[in-house]
C-alpha cells in the first residue's frame, strides 16, 4: 500500500520506520508499504526460497516521539550522531540485508515543529517525486521522504463530574460516619475532675452542643472582677487626668538632670594607683 492512498494523513508526522516480513509480523500501529509509486511490488530481497521483507512506518503519537530525519548508509559508514537503526519485525528465519541500512533520528514531538511527514518508494527507473527528498538507493529501490510542518496531537478534554466538583468545594468537610471497627474505634476521653465536668456540661448546654470538652480553656468558669484599687478609681466623682502632671523639659534640663561626671570612679582609680605605687 502506498502512502498516496492515505487521505488526511499528510499533516501528521512519521513517528517510526521499521522492517517487517509481512502483514502478520507488522505491528498494529504500523502501515506496510506493499507497492512503489510506479506500481511495482515493494518487496525487498525476494527471490528463490526467500520470502523477502517490506518497509513500514507509523504515525502513532502515543510515544511522544517523531522522526526528524532519515538516512541510508552503507555497512562501512559510521552511524551519525543522534541516529539509530530502524527496528526489525521479522519471522524467525527472516533477515534484512546489511549492505545498505536505514537509520532514523528520533526526537520528542514537543522539541520540533517540522519533521518527516511521508515516506515513499520507487524503482530504480527515472521516476521523480516532486517536493520529496531522495535518500538513496536501497536494495533495488529508491527511498524518498517528505519533510514539512506537522500538527501535534489535539488535547482531549477531560470529562468532569459537576456533583463531584461541588462536593470538593464543600467548606464544611462533613463526611458520613464510618462503622465502628477495630481500626477506627474512638479514643477514650481523658479523666477530668468533678468540678470541671460540671463546668463542661454547663458550657455545652449554653452553646446548644456547638462545642465539646476539648474546646474549653483554663479560664472558663472563672468569674470576672476588678482589682480593688481600680474600683476605688472608678468611684471618684470626676475622671482623673493623668496628663496634668506632665512637664515639658528642654534639652538643657535633660542634660542637667542626667549629667554624670564620673568623679567617684576617678577618685577610686586614683586611690588604686596610689596604693599600687606605695606597695612597690
Tab-separated table of N, CA, C and O in Angstrom, residues 157-248:
chain	number	residue	atom	x	y	z
A	157	UNK	N	-10.339	16.935	25.982
A	157	UNK	CA	-10.966	17.488	27.176
A	157	UNK	C	-11.254	16.376	28.171
A	157	UNK	O	-11.798	15.334	27.812
A	158	UNK	N	-10.864	16.601	29.393
A	158	UNK	CA	-11.063	15.599	30.434
A	158	UNK	C	-12.482	15.703	30.973
A	158	UNK	O	-12.896	16.778	31.403
A	159	UNK	N	-13.255	14.626	30.922
A	159	UNK	CA	-14.628	14.713	31.444
A	159	UNK	C	-14.619	14.969	32.937
A	159	UNK	O	-13.818	14.400	33.686
A	160	UNK	N	-15.532	15.830	33.358
A	160	UNK	CA	-15.607	16.185	34.760
A	160	UNK	C	-17.043	16.026	35.243
A	160	UNK	O	-17.992	16.242	34.500
A	161	UNK	N	-17.157	15.661	36.480
A	161	UNK	CA	-18.458	15.489	37.098
A	161	UNK	C	-18.771	16.717	37.942
A	161	UNK	O	-17.992	17.112	38.803
A	162	UNK	N	-19.937	17.346	37.673
A	162	UNK	CA	-20.307	18.558	38.398
A	162	UNK	C	-20.573	18.242	39.860
A	162	UNK	O	-20.160	18.967	40.770
A	163	UNK	N	-21.236	17.140	40.120
A	163	UNK	CA	-21.534	16.791	41.503
A	163	UNK	C	-20.267	16.512	42.290
A	163	UNK	O	-20.159	16.857	43.472
A	164	UNK	N	-19.269	15.889	41.642
A	164	UNK	CA	-18.013	15.621	42.323
A	164	UNK	C	-17.283	16.912	42.649
A	164	UNK	O	-16.720	17.071	43.741
A	165	UNK	N	-17.295	17.874	41.708
A	165	UNK	CA	-16.634	19.137	41.975
A	165	UNK	C	-17.327	19.912	43.081
A	165	UNK	O	-16.681	20.594	43.887
A	166	UNK	N	-18.658	19.853	43.147
A	166	UNK	CA	-19.377	20.549	44.213
A	166	UNK	C	-19.075	19.940	45.571
A	166	UNK	O	-18.980	20.658	46.572
A	167	UNK	N	-18.912	18.639	45.613
A	167	UNK	CA	-18.559	18.018	46.879
A	167	UNK	C	-17.161	18.420	47.323
A	167	UNK	O	-16.892	18.559	48.516
A	168	UNK	N	-16.264	18.634	46.365
A	168	UNK	CA	-14.921	19.065	46.724
A	168	UNK	C	-14.907	20.494	47.245
A	168	UNK	O	-14.043	20.872	48.027
A	169	UNK	N	-15.849	21.328	46.782
A	169	UNK	CA	-15.911	22.713	47.219
A	169	UNK	C	-16.665	22.895	48.518
A	169	UNK	O	-16.818	24.011	48.993
A	170	UNK	N	-17.177	21.844	49.124
A	170	UNK	CA	-17.929	21.945	50.359
A	170	UNK	C	-16.990	22.374	51.484
A	170	UNK	O	-16.007	21.726	51.769
A	171	UNK	N	-17.303	23.530	52.121
A	171	UNK	CA	-16.436	24.071	53.155
A	171	UNK	C	-16.589	23.351	54.478
A	171	UNK	O	-15.721	23.417	55.335
A	172	UNK	N	-17.731	22.718	54.713
A	172	UNK	CA	-17.935	22.047	55.984
A	172	UNK	C	-17.064	20.811	56.125
A	172	UNK	O	-16.584	20.492	57.194
A	173	UNK	N	-16.839	20.142	55.004
A	173	UNK	CA	-15.978	18.965	55.040
A	173	UNK	C	-16.552	17.819	55.847
A	173	UNK	O	-15.819	17.023	56.412
A	174	UNK	N	-17.899	17.750	55.928
A	174	UNK	CA	-18.516	16.674	56.692
A	174	UNK	C	-18.522	15.411	55.859
A	174	UNK	O	-18.868	15.418	54.686
A	175	UNK	N	-18.158	14.330	56.458
A	175	UNK	CA	-18.144	13.037	55.788
A	175	UNK	C	-19.082	12.100	56.523
A	175	UNK	O	-19.333	12.258	57.725
A	176	UNK	N	-19.674	11.140	55.840
A	176	UNK	CA	-20.581	10.204	56.510
A	176	UNK	C	-19.829	9.410	57.559
A	176	UNK	O	-18.669	9.066	57.398
A	177	UNK	N	-20.478	9.130	58.704
A	177	UNK	CA	-19.789	8.401	59.768
A	177	UNK	C	-19.450	6.990	59.327
A	177	UNK	O	-20.206	6.331	58.623
A	178	UNK	N	-18.282	6.549	59.719
A	178	UNK	CA	-17.828	5.219	59.365
A	178	UNK	C	-18.275	4.224	60.435
A	178	UNK	O	-18.414	4.581	61.609
A	179	UNK	N	-18.530	2.993	60.048
A	179	UNK	CA	-18.901	1.987	61.042
A	179	UNK	C	-17.753	1.711	61.993
A	179	UNK	O	-16.585	1.813	61.632
A	180	UNK	N	-18.131	1.389	63.236
A	180	UNK	CA	-17.114	1.128	64.244
A	180	UNK	C	-16.404	-0.180	63.943
A	180	UNK	O	-17.031	-1.229	63.828
A	181	UNK	N	-15.114	-0.061	63.784
A	181	UNK	CA	-14.275	-1.223	63.526
A	181	UNK	C	-13.085	-1.168	64.459
A	181	UNK	O	-12.782	-0.122	65.041
A	182	UNK	N	-12.389	-2.273	64.615
A	182	UNK	CA	-11.213	-2.240	65.496
A	182	UNK	C	-10.174	-1.214	65.078
A	182	UNK	O	-9.397	-0.767	65.897
A	183	UNK	N	-10.150	-0.840	63.771
A	183	UNK	CA	-9.129	0.083	63.316
A	183	UNK	C	-9.505	1.530	63.534
A	183	UNK	O	-8.643	2.405	63.463
A	184	UNK	N	-10.802	1.858	63.751
A	184	UNK	CA	-11.200	3.255	63.903
A	184	UNK	C	-12.066	3.480	65.125
A	184	UNK	O	-12.983	4.293	65.102
A	185	UNK	N	-11.815	2.720	66.208
A	185	UNK	CA	-12.553	2.929	67.437
A	185	UNK	C	-12.179	4.262	68.046
A	185	UNK	O	-11.022	4.699	67.967
A	186	UNK	N	-13.133	5.007	68.644
A	186	UNK	CA	-12.810	6.314	69.233
A	186	UNK	C	-11.905	6.155	70.432
A	186	UNK	O	-11.976	5.183	71.178
A	187	UNK	N	-11.067	7.142	70.643
A	187	UNK	CA	-10.161	7.118	71.761
A	187	UNK	C	-10.909	7.445	73.043
A	187	UNK	O	-11.872	8.213	73.058
A	188	UNK	N	-10.449	6.880	74.155
A	188	UNK	CA	-11.088	7.128	75.439
A	188	UNK	C	-10.818	8.553	75.883
A	188	UNK	O	-9.686	9.043	75.759
A	189	UNK	N	-11.859	9.278	76.373
A	189	UNK	CA	-11.641	10.659	76.807
A	189	UNK	C	-10.765	10.703	78.042
A	189	UNK	O	-10.738	9.765	78.842
A	190	UNK	N	-9.997	11.780	78.233
A	190	UNK	CA	-9.131	11.883	79.408
A	190	UNK	C	-9.946	12.032	80.690
A	190	UNK	O	-11.064	12.544	80.688
A	191	UNK	N	-9.361	11.591	81.787
A	191	UNK	CA	-10.030	11.687	83.079
A	191	UNK	C	-9.978	13.123	83.577
A	191	UNK	O	-8.942	13.773	83.569
A	192	UNK	N	-11.146	13.654	84.021
A	192	UNK	CA	-11.239	15.031	84.481
A	192	UNK	C	-11.899	15.049	85.834
A	192	UNK	O	-12.547	14.085	86.259
A	193	UNK	N	-11.750	16.155	86.534
A	193	UNK	CA	-12.317	16.284	87.869
A	193	UNK	C	-13.818	16.509	87.797
A	193	UNK	O	-14.382	16.834	86.744
A	194	UNK	N	-14.501	16.371	88.975
A	194	UNK	CA	-15.964	16.550	89.019
A	194	UNK	C	-16.326	18.000	88.746
A	194	UNK	O	-17.309	18.295	88.046
A	195	UNK	N	-15.528	18.941	89.312
A	195	UNK	CA	-15.836	20.362	89.097
A	195	UNK	C	-15.736	20.736	87.631
A	195	UNK	O	-16.590	21.424	87.089
A	196	UNK	N	-14.686	20.262	86.963
A	196	UNK	CA	-14.543	20.594	85.542
A	196	UNK	C	-15.609	19.912	84.711
A	196	UNK	O	-16.083	20.436	83.721
A	197	UNK	N	-16.022	18.712	85.116
A	197	UNK	CA	-17.058	18.005	84.379
A	197	UNK	C	-18.358	18.787	84.408
A	197	UNK	O	-19.056	18.916	83.400
A	198	UNK	N	-18.724	19.324	85.603
A	198	UNK	CA	-19.945	20.137	85.692
A	198	UNK	C	-19.822	21.403	84.862
A	198	UNK	O	-20.780	21.848	84.222
A	199	UNK	N	-18.636	22.024	84.879
A	199	UNK	CA	-18.432	23.233	84.097
A	199	UNK	C	-18.556	22.962	82.609
A	199	UNK	O	-19.151	23.738	81.860
A	200	UNK	N	-18.025	21.829	82.150
A	200	UNK	CA	-18.113	21.490	80.730
A	200	UNK	C	-19.550	21.214	80.327
A	200	UNK	O	-19.996	21.606	79.248
A	201	UNK	N	-20.320	20.540	81.200
A	201	UNK	CA	-21.713	20.268	80.868
A	201	UNK	C	-22.502	21.560	80.760
A	201	UNK	O	-23.352	21.736	79.877
A	202	UNK	N	-22.213	22.520	81.626
A	202	UNK	CA	-22.903	23.799	81.565
A	202	UNK	C	-22.555	24.555	80.301
A	202	UNK	O	-23.405	25.142	79.635
A	203	UNK	N	-21.279	24.557	79.947
A	203	UNK	CA	-20.852	25.268	78.732
A	203	UNK	C	-21.453	24.645	77.484
A	203	UNK	O	-21.889	25.335	76.558
A	204	UNK	N	-21.506	23.333	77.433
A	204	UNK	CA	-22.083	22.658	76.271
A	204	UNK	C	-23.559	22.952	76.169
A	204	UNK	O	-24.120	23.161	75.096
A	205	UNK	N	-24.263	23.007	77.313
A	205	UNK	CA	-25.692	23.314	77.277
A	205	UNK	C	-25.960	24.717	76.812
A	205	UNK	O	-26.932	24.994	76.102
A	206	UNK	N	-25.109	25.694	77.197
A	206	UNK	CA	-25.301	27.075	76.773
A	206	UNK	C	-25.034	27.244	75.281
A	206	UNK	O	-25.644	28.089	74.621
A	207	UNK	N	-24.146	26.472	74.721
A	207	UNK	CA	-23.802	26.604	73.301
A	207	UNK	C	-24.624	25.695	72.416
A	207	UNK	O	-24.328	25.556	71.234
A	208	UNK	N	-25.664	25.052	72.974
A	208	UNK	CA	-26.541	24.173	72.177
A	208	UNK	C	-25.751	23.081	71.488
A	208	UNK	O	-26.006	22.736	70.337
A	209	UNK	N	-24.745	22.570	72.167
A	209	UNK	CA	-23.993	21.451	71.600
A	209	UNK	C	-23.028	21.819	70.519
A	209	UNK	O	-22.562	20.960	69.788
A	210	UNK	N	-22.728	23.131	70.351
A	210	UNK	CA	-21.819	23.536	69.272
A	210	UNK	C	-20.358	23.381	69.640
A	210	UNK	O	-19.500	23.534	68.796
A	211	UNK	N	-20.023	23.127	70.924
A	211	UNK	CA	-18.631	22.952	71.334
A	211	UNK	C	-18.484	21.607	72.006
A	211	UNK	O	-19.468	20.912	72.276
A	212	UNK	N	-17.293	21.257	72.361
A	212	UNK	CA	-17.021	19.995	73.010
A	212	UNK	C	-16.041	20.212	74.138
A	212	UNK	O	-15.561	21.336	74.378
A	213	UNK	N	-15.744	19.157	74.859
A	213	UNK	CA	-14.900	19.283	76.043
A	213	UNK	C	-13.477	19.667	75.686
A	213	UNK	O	-12.748	20.190	76.514
A	214	UNK	N	-13.073	19.441	74.419
A	214	UNK	CA	-11.711	19.757	74.029
A	214	UNK	C	-11.546	21.230	73.670
A	214	UNK	O	-10.442	21.683	73.443
A	215	UNK	N	-12.636	22.010	73.605
A	215	UNK	CA	-12.544	23.430	73.281
A	215	UNK	C	-12.551	24.325	74.503
A	215	UNK	O	-12.562	25.552	74.372
A	216	UNK	N	-12.577	23.784	75.745
A	216	UNK	CA	-12.616	24.577	76.964
A	216	UNK	C	-11.193	24.913	77.385
A	216	UNK	O	-10.303	24.067	77.371
A	217	UNK	N	-10.992	26.193	77.772
A	217	UNK	CA	-9.679	26.646	78.218
A	217	UNK	C	-9.605	26.669	79.732
A	217	UNK	O	-10.589	26.391	80.427
A	218	UNK	N	-8.429	27.046	80.260
A	218	UNK	CA	-8.210	27.007	81.705
A	218	UNK	C	-8.960	28.092	82.455
A	218	UNK	O	-9.227	27.964	83.651
A	219	UNK	N	-9.354	29.213	81.780
A	219	UNK	CA	-10.026	30.322	82.473
A	219	UNK	C	-11.532	30.257	82.327
A	219	UNK	O	-12.231	31.166	82.807
A	220	UNK	N	-12.062	29.201	81.669
A	220	UNK	CA	-13.507	29.090	81.547
A	220	UNK	C	-14.129	28.850	82.922
A	220	UNK	O	-13.656	28.009	83.707
A	221	UNK	N	-15.201	29.602	83.259
A	221	UNK	CA	-15.887	29.465	84.540
A	221	UNK	C	-15.354	30.353	85.633
A	221	UNK	O	-15.957	30.425	86.709
A	222	UNK	N	-14.213	31.037	85.410
A	222	UNK	CA	-13.667	31.933	86.430
A	222	UNK	C	-14.437	33.247	86.391
A	222	UNK	O	-14.538	33.873	85.338
A	223	UNK	N	-15.022	33.715	87.514
A	223	UNK	CA	-15.812	34.970	87.494
A	223	UNK	C	-14.910	36.170	87.241
A	223	UNK	O	-13.760	36.217	87.678
A	224	UNK	N	-15.453	37.161	86.550
A	224	UNK	CA	-14.709	38.374	86.225
A	224	UNK	C	-14.901	39.396	87.334
A	224	UNK	O	-16.026	39.667	87.764
A	225	UNK	N	-13.813	39.980	87.827
A	225	UNK	CA	-13.870	41.008	88.865
A	225	UNK	C	-12.681	41.928	88.721
A	225	UNK	O	-11.595	41.505	88.313
A	226	UNK	N	-12.872	43.242	89.088
A	226	UNK	CA	-11.807	44.225	89.039
A	226	UNK	C	-11.020	44.214	90.328
A	226	UNK	O	-11.522	43.865	91.400
A	227	UNK	N	-9.758	44.590	90.231
A	227	UNK	CA	-8.921	44.732	91.413
A	227	UNK	C	-9.444	45.884	92.271
A	227	UNK	O	-9.953	46.876	91.744
A	228	UNK	N	-9.360	45.796	93.602
A	228	UNK	CA	-9.902	46.858	94.471
A	228	UNK	C	-9.344	48.242	94.192
A	228	UNK	O	-10.061	49.233	94.291
A	229	UNK	N	-8.061	48.363	93.830
A	229	UNK	CA	-7.517	49.704	93.603
A	229	UNK	C	-8.121	50.354	92.363
A	229	UNK	O	-8.258	51.573	92.299
A	230	UNK	N	-8.509	49.520	91.363
A	230	UNK	CA	-9.165	50.080	90.192
A	230	UNK	C	-10.618	50.436	90.487
A	230	UNK	O	-11.168	51.374	89.915
A	231	UNK	N	-11.252	49.688	91.422
A	231	UNK	CA	-12.609	50.031	91.806
A	231	UNK	C	-12.653	51.358	92.538
A	231	UNK	O	-13.593	52.143	92.398
A	232	UNK	N	-11.603	51.691	93.347
A	232	UNK	CA	-11.543	52.970	94.053
A	232	UNK	C	-11.434	54.120	93.080
A	232	UNK	O	-12.007	55.198	93.272
A	233	UNK	N	-10.692	53.921	91.992
A	233	UNK	CA	-10.574	54.984	91.000
A	233	UNK	C	-11.881	55.216	90.275
A	233	UNK	O	-12.225	56.340	89.939
A	234	UNK	N	-12.637	54.152	90.028
A	234	UNK	CA	-13.917	54.325	89.335
A	234	UNK	C	-14.971	54.968	90.211
A	234	UNK	O	-15.952	55.518	89.691
A	235	UNK	N	-14.807	54.912	91.562
A	235	UNK	CA	-15.781	55.533	92.459
A	235	UNK	C	-15.574	57.022	92.623
A	235	UNK	O	-16.362	57.693	93.307
A	236	UNK	N	-14.491	57.606	92.094
A	236	UNK	CA	-14.260	59.048	92.180
A	236	UNK	C	-15.331	59.798	91.416
A	236	UNK	O	-15.927	59.307	90.456
A	237	UNK	N	-15.536	61.089	91.864
A	237	UNK	CA	-16.596	61.890	91.241
A	237	UNK	C	-16.234	62.273	89.807
A	237	UNK	O	-17.098	62.293	88.928
A	238	UNK	N	-15.004	62.683	89.600
A	238	UNK	CA	-14.610	63.118	88.265
A	238	UNK	C	-13.462	62.307	87.751
A	238	UNK	O	-12.704	61.703	88.518
A	239	UNK	N	-13.294	62.251	86.457
A	239	UNK	CA	-12.187	61.490	85.892
A	239	UNK	C	-10.856	62.148	86.190
A	239	UNK	O	-10.743	63.375	86.192
A	240	UNK	N	-9.901	61.303	86.491
A	240	UNK	CA	-8.553	61.822	86.767
A	240	UNK	C	-7.809	62.001	85.459
A	240	UNK	O	-7.811	61.127	84.594
A	241	UNK	N	-7.148	63.150	85.366
A	241	UNK	CA	-6.377	63.445	84.166
A	241	UNK	C	-4.914	63.198	84.478
A	241	UNK	O	-4.295	63.955	85.224
A	242	UNK	N	-4.406	62.081	83.984
A	242	UNK	CA	-3.015	61.735	84.254
A	242	UNK	C	-2.024	62.572	83.482
A	242	UNK	O	-0.830	62.513	83.742
A	243	UNK	N	-2.489	63.385	82.540
A	243	UNK	CA	-1.587	64.195	81.730
A	243	UNK	C	-1.365	65.577	82.313
A	243	UNK	O	-0.643	66.384	81.749
A	244	UNK	N	-2.031	65.873	83.462
A	244	UNK	CA	-1.902	67.226	84.029
A	244	UNK	C	-0.536	67.444	84.663
A	244	UNK	O	-0.090	68.584	84.808
A	245	UNK	N	0.133	66.358	85.134
A	245	UNK	CA	1.424	66.492	85.794
A	245	UNK	C	2.601	66.407	84.830
A	245	UNK	O	3.746	66.358	85.280
A	246	UNK	N	2.374	66.339	83.569
A	246	UNK	CA	3.461	66.239	82.596
A	246	UNK	C	4.105	67.605	82.411
A	246	UNK	O	3.414	68.607	82.164
A	247	UNK	N	5.416	67.672	82.564
A	247	UNK	CA	6.158	68.926	82.378
A	247	UNK	C	7.102	68.758	81.192
A	247	UNK	O	7.858	67.796	81.128
A	248	UNK	N	7.032	69.680	80.292
A	248	UNK	CA	7.879	69.643	79.107
A	248	UNK	C	9.261	70.130	79.490
A	248	UNK	O	9.423	71.223	80.023
